[in-house]
Amino acid sequence: MYLAVNILGLLVFLALGWVFSHDRKGIDWKSVGCMVVLNLAITWLLTSFQWGRDAVKAAADGFAWIVNISYKGINFAVANWVGPTGTDPAPVNFIVSALLPILLIVPLFDILTYIGFLPWIIKWIGRGLSFVTRRPKFETFYAVEMMFLGNTEALAVSKIQLQRMKAGRNVTLAMMSMSCVTAAIIGSYIQMVPGEFVITAIPLNCINALIVSHMLYPVTVTKDEDVIYTLGDPASEDDVPELTEAEQQAKDKAVAEYNALPWYKKIYKHDPAAPKKEPFFSFLGDSILGAGKLILIITANVIAFVALAGLIDAFLGMIWDKLSLESILGVVMYVPAWLLGLDPGTAWEFSQLMGLKLVTNEFVVMGQITGEVASYAAHYKAVLTVFITSFANFSTLGMVIGCFKGIVDKEKNDAISKQVGRMLLSGILVSLLSAAMVGLFVW
């Protein structure tokens, strides 16, 4: 019976994406179907074979290694703020552990963009994933990138793409960003809850973020728009410089001469069709300053969003001392919890933890259950762990909106701000879909 309920839940969660869609007729159901089948296959592999989980963990460890290196620079400047792995002293300083690593990560990825390596990686990984998922190349690459790098870092290193893409695609990426995690803290997760389900949740959230964002906010991307931009490309089509006839002829001649060269000479010869780059250290300085500005914007937005949530709780408490955002969400989430194949009593317990996670964060819930989660029934342990393994909460809204404000123009920011409700819904539906998929295979 509960397996049938779990299957029904999976269908209901997909249906909710259609119900709350911005453009129901724009949904590509073939793409959605392909991604659902792909995710079910991934779920089976990760819940049935250790080698699958080991592969995901290896990728996560690689990103965590980069983040841990950033703490060397942080500890040199502010030695008493954070330990060598970003988790000391306790409680963790959010700005230092989650945001200051941006000062290494953004310049690092900007350097990879400067030398042309990152656009090449995005092009080919995105092309492969795009073929399977039928989604645009950059969105598919971003889905993988954000699951290890984190939402603000992944957005920050993607600024060239964000600035060139139309507003609708920016909205899609904002919704996807609600469902990420950061590789640097996966180690902390697996110390508190079953590690095999944490690792399983990572790739499932990746594909489900593509599914849900497309259903909630379908955007048509033409072949001409589905390109990977490189450093030096103008921020918009209006910024493309116009050449005189003589200049255009000279450029065409230089391009033709370059294309006629043997492949090995093209390695060290400059491509005249490629945009000119500014001097490296000037570029690097701008990258570092941009990362610092981004940290300040994100910090301000997070403080404001969390404080506003606290203010709402205070007003609700005046009505009834047991009334809060957490308790309201706990009631709202009861039916989705039951649809994950849980008995009514367990579903109520789970819904309260759901509400707590959405208002606070996943660490609060993990800390509350860490001493007893091992004794939970296998199915409950699996769906609970997978659901809480993401950053989907109110403070993440502030982080994502703040990040976009530091990167893109007002038109794109306004488009994102109008979809705040769908952004939060996107994070919730992704977590529910991932939990429902894992629940099908663990009993």
mmCIF file of N, CA, C and O in Angstrom, residues 13 327-340 342-352 354-355 432:
data_model
loop_
_atom_site.group_PDB
_atom_site.id
_atom_site.type_symbol
_atom_site.label_atom_id
_atom_site.label_comp_id
_atom_site.label_asym_id
_atom_site.label_seq_id
_atom_site.Cartn_x
_atom_site.Cartn_y
_atom_site.Cartn_z
ATOM 1 N N PHE A 13 3.716 15.254 -7.354
ATOM 2 C CA PHE A 13 4.740 16.298 -7.315
ATOM 3 C C PHE A 13 5.046 16.808 -8.718
ATOM 4 O O PHE A 13 5.262 18.017 -8.920
ATOM 5 N N SER A 327 5.608 26.341 12.160
ATOM 6 C CA SER A 327 4.434 25.521 12.453
ATOM 7 C C SER A 327 3.432 25.530 11.302
ATOM 8 O O SER A 327 2.813 24.508 10.991
ATOM 9 N N ILE A 328 3.285 26.688 10.644
ATOM 10 C CA ILE A 328 2.369 26.774 9.497
ATOM 11 C C ILE A 328 2.852 25.871 8.361
ATOM 12 O O ILE A 328 2.081 25.104 7.779
ATOM 13 N N LEU A 329 4.137 25.951 8.063
ATOM 14 C CA LEU A 329 4.695 25.121 7.001
ATOM 15 C C LEU A 329 4.637 23.637 7.371
ATOM 16 O O LEU A 329 4.472 22.776 6.502
ATOM 17 N N GLY A 330 4.767 23.344 8.662
ATOM 18 C CA GLY A 330 4.660 21.961 9.116
ATOM 19 C C GLY A 330 3.301 21.366 8.808
ATOM 20 O O GLY A 330 3.189 20.192 8.440
ATOM 21 N N VAL A 331 2.253 22.177 8.950
ATOM 22 C CA VAL A 331 0.900 21.715 8.612
ATOM 23 C C VAL A 331 0.739 21.590 7.101
ATOM 24 O O VAL A 331 0.204 20.597 6.592
ATOM 25 N N VAL A 332 1.216 22.604 6.363
ATOM 26 C CA VAL A 332 1.084 22.601 4.894
ATOM 27 C C VAL A 332 1.795 21.396 4.290
ATOM 28 O O VAL A 332 1.320 20.803 3.312
ATOM 29 N N MET A 333 2.910 20.994 4.900
ATOM 30 C CA MET A 333 3.724 19.923 4.319
ATOM 31 C C MET A 333 3.276 18.528 4.741
ATOM 32 O O MET A 333 3.901 17.531 4.336
ATOM 33 N N TYR A 334 2.186 18.425 5.507
ATOM 34 C CA TYR A 334 1.767 17.105 5.986
ATOM 35 C C TYR A 334 1.375 16.172 4.832
ATOM 36 O O TYR A 334 1.811 15.018 4.768
ATOM 37 N N VAL A 335 0.556 16.653 3.919
ATOM 38 C CA VAL A 335 0.116 15.804 2.805
ATOM 39 C C VAL A 335 1.298 15.384 1.923
ATOM 40 O O VAL A 335 1.433 14.204 1.578
ATOM 41 N N PRO A 336 2.205 16.318 1.521
ATOM 42 C CA PRO A 336 3.381 15.871 0.773
ATOM 43 C C PRO A 336 4.207 14.829 1.527
ATOM 44 O O PRO A 336 4.726 13.886 0.914
ATOM 45 N N ALA A 337 4.317 14.982 2.855
ATOM 46 C CA ALA A 337 5.063 13.997 3.641
ATOM 47 C C ALA A 337 4.395 12.632 3.577
ATOM 48 O O ALA A 337 5.055 11.596 3.398
ATOM 49 N N TRP A 338 3.079 12.604 3.682
ATOM 50 C CA TRP A 338 2.341 11.341 3.610
ATOM 51 C C TRP A 338 2.487 10.696 2.238
ATOM 52 O O TRP A 338 2.598 9.477 2.111
ATOM 53 N N LEU A 339 2.527 11.523 1.188
ATOM 54 C CA LEU A 339 2.658 11.013 -0.172
ATOM 55 C C LEU A 339 4.025 10.397 -0.454
ATOM 56 O O LEU A 339 4.237 9.805 -1.519
ATOM 57 N N LEU A 340 4.944 10.522 0.472
ATOM 58 C CA LEU A 340 6.242 9.866 0.328
ATOM 59 C C LEU A 340 6.197 8.419 0.816
ATOM 60 O O LEU A 340 7.236 7.762 0.911
ATOM 61 N N LEU A 342 4.621 7.268 3.821
ATOM 62 C CA LEU A 342 4.778 7.164 5.275
ATOM 63 C C LEU A 342 3.421 6.982 5.931
ATOM 64 O O LEU A 342 2.394 7.447 5.417
ATOM 65 N N ASP A 343 3.416 6.330 7.096
ATOM 66 C CA ASP A 343 2.170 6.213 7.842
ATOM 67 C C ASP A 343 1.806 7.573 8.420
ATOM 68 O O ASP A 343 2.675 8.456 8.543
ATOM 69 N N PRO A 344 0.547 7.815 8.787
ATOM 70 C CA PRO A 344 0.110 9.156 9.224
ATOM 71 C C PRO A 344 0.937 9.738 10.367
ATOM 72 O O PRO A 344 1.271 10.926 10.344
ATOM 73 N N GLY A 345 1.281 8.922 11.374
ATOM 74 C CA GLY A 345 2.049 9.440 12.501
ATOM 75 C C GLY A 345 3.443 9.867 12.098
ATOM 76 O O GLY A 345 3.920 10.951 12.471
ATOM 77 N N THR A 346 4.120 9.037 11.313
ATOM 78 C CA THR A 346 5.466 9.371 10.850
ATOM 79 C C THR A 346 5.430 10.558 9.901
ATOM 80 O O THR A 346 6.324 11.406 9.911
ATOM 81 N N ALA A 347 4.381 10.632 9.083
ATOM 82 C CA ALA A 347 4.245 11.753 8.156
ATOM 83 C C ALA A 347 4.123 13.077 8.912
ATOM 84 O O ALA A 347 4.691 14.095 8.486
ATOM 85 N N TRP A 348 3.399 13.078 10.022
ATOM 86 C CA TRP A 348 3.281 14.311 10.814
ATOM 87 C C TRP A 348 4.631 14.712 11.401
ATOM 88 O O TRP A 348 5.018 15.883 11.359
ATOM 89 N N GLU A 349 5.368 13.752 11.915
ATOM 90 C CA GLU A 349 6.703 14.034 12.452
ATOM 91 C C GLU A 349 7.608 14.598 11.356
ATOM 92 O O GLU A 349 8.349 15.571 11.567
ATOM 93 N N PHE A 350 7.525 13.982 10.172
ATOM 94 C CA PHE A 350 8.352 14.426 9.053
ATOM 95 C C PHE A 350 7.969 15.830 8.607
ATOM 96 O O PHE A 350 8.828 16.664 8.305
ATOM 97 N N SER A 351 6.683 16.135 8.554
ATOM 98 C CA SER A 351 6.240 17.452 8.091
ATOM 99 C C SER A 351 6.736 18.560 9.008
ATOM 100 O O SER A 351 7.044 19.658 8.541
ATOM 101 N N GLN A 352 6.834 18.277 10.310
ATOM 102 C CA GLN A 352 7.360 19.280 11.234
ATOM 103 C C GLN A 352 8.838 19.553 10.947
ATOM 104 O O GLN A 352 9.307 20.697 11.009
ATOM 105 N N MET A 354 10.184 19.183 8.020
ATOM 106 C CA MET A 354 10.177 19.918 6.755
ATOM 107 C C MET A 354 10.014 21.421 7.000
ATOM 108 O O MET A 354 10.742 22.248 6.437
ATOM 109 N N GLY A 355 9.046 21.763 7.823
ATOM 110 C CA GLY A 355 8.812 23.168 8.144
ATOM 111 C C GLY A 355 10.015 23.800 8.802
ATOM 112 O O GLY A 355 10.396 24.934 8.485
ATOM 113 N N LEU A 432 11.228 17.070 -2.828
ATOM 114 C CA LEU A 432 10.179 16.058 -2.756
ATOM 115 C C LEU A 432 10.338 15.005 -3.854
ATOM 116 O O LEU A 432 10.183 13.803 -3.606
#
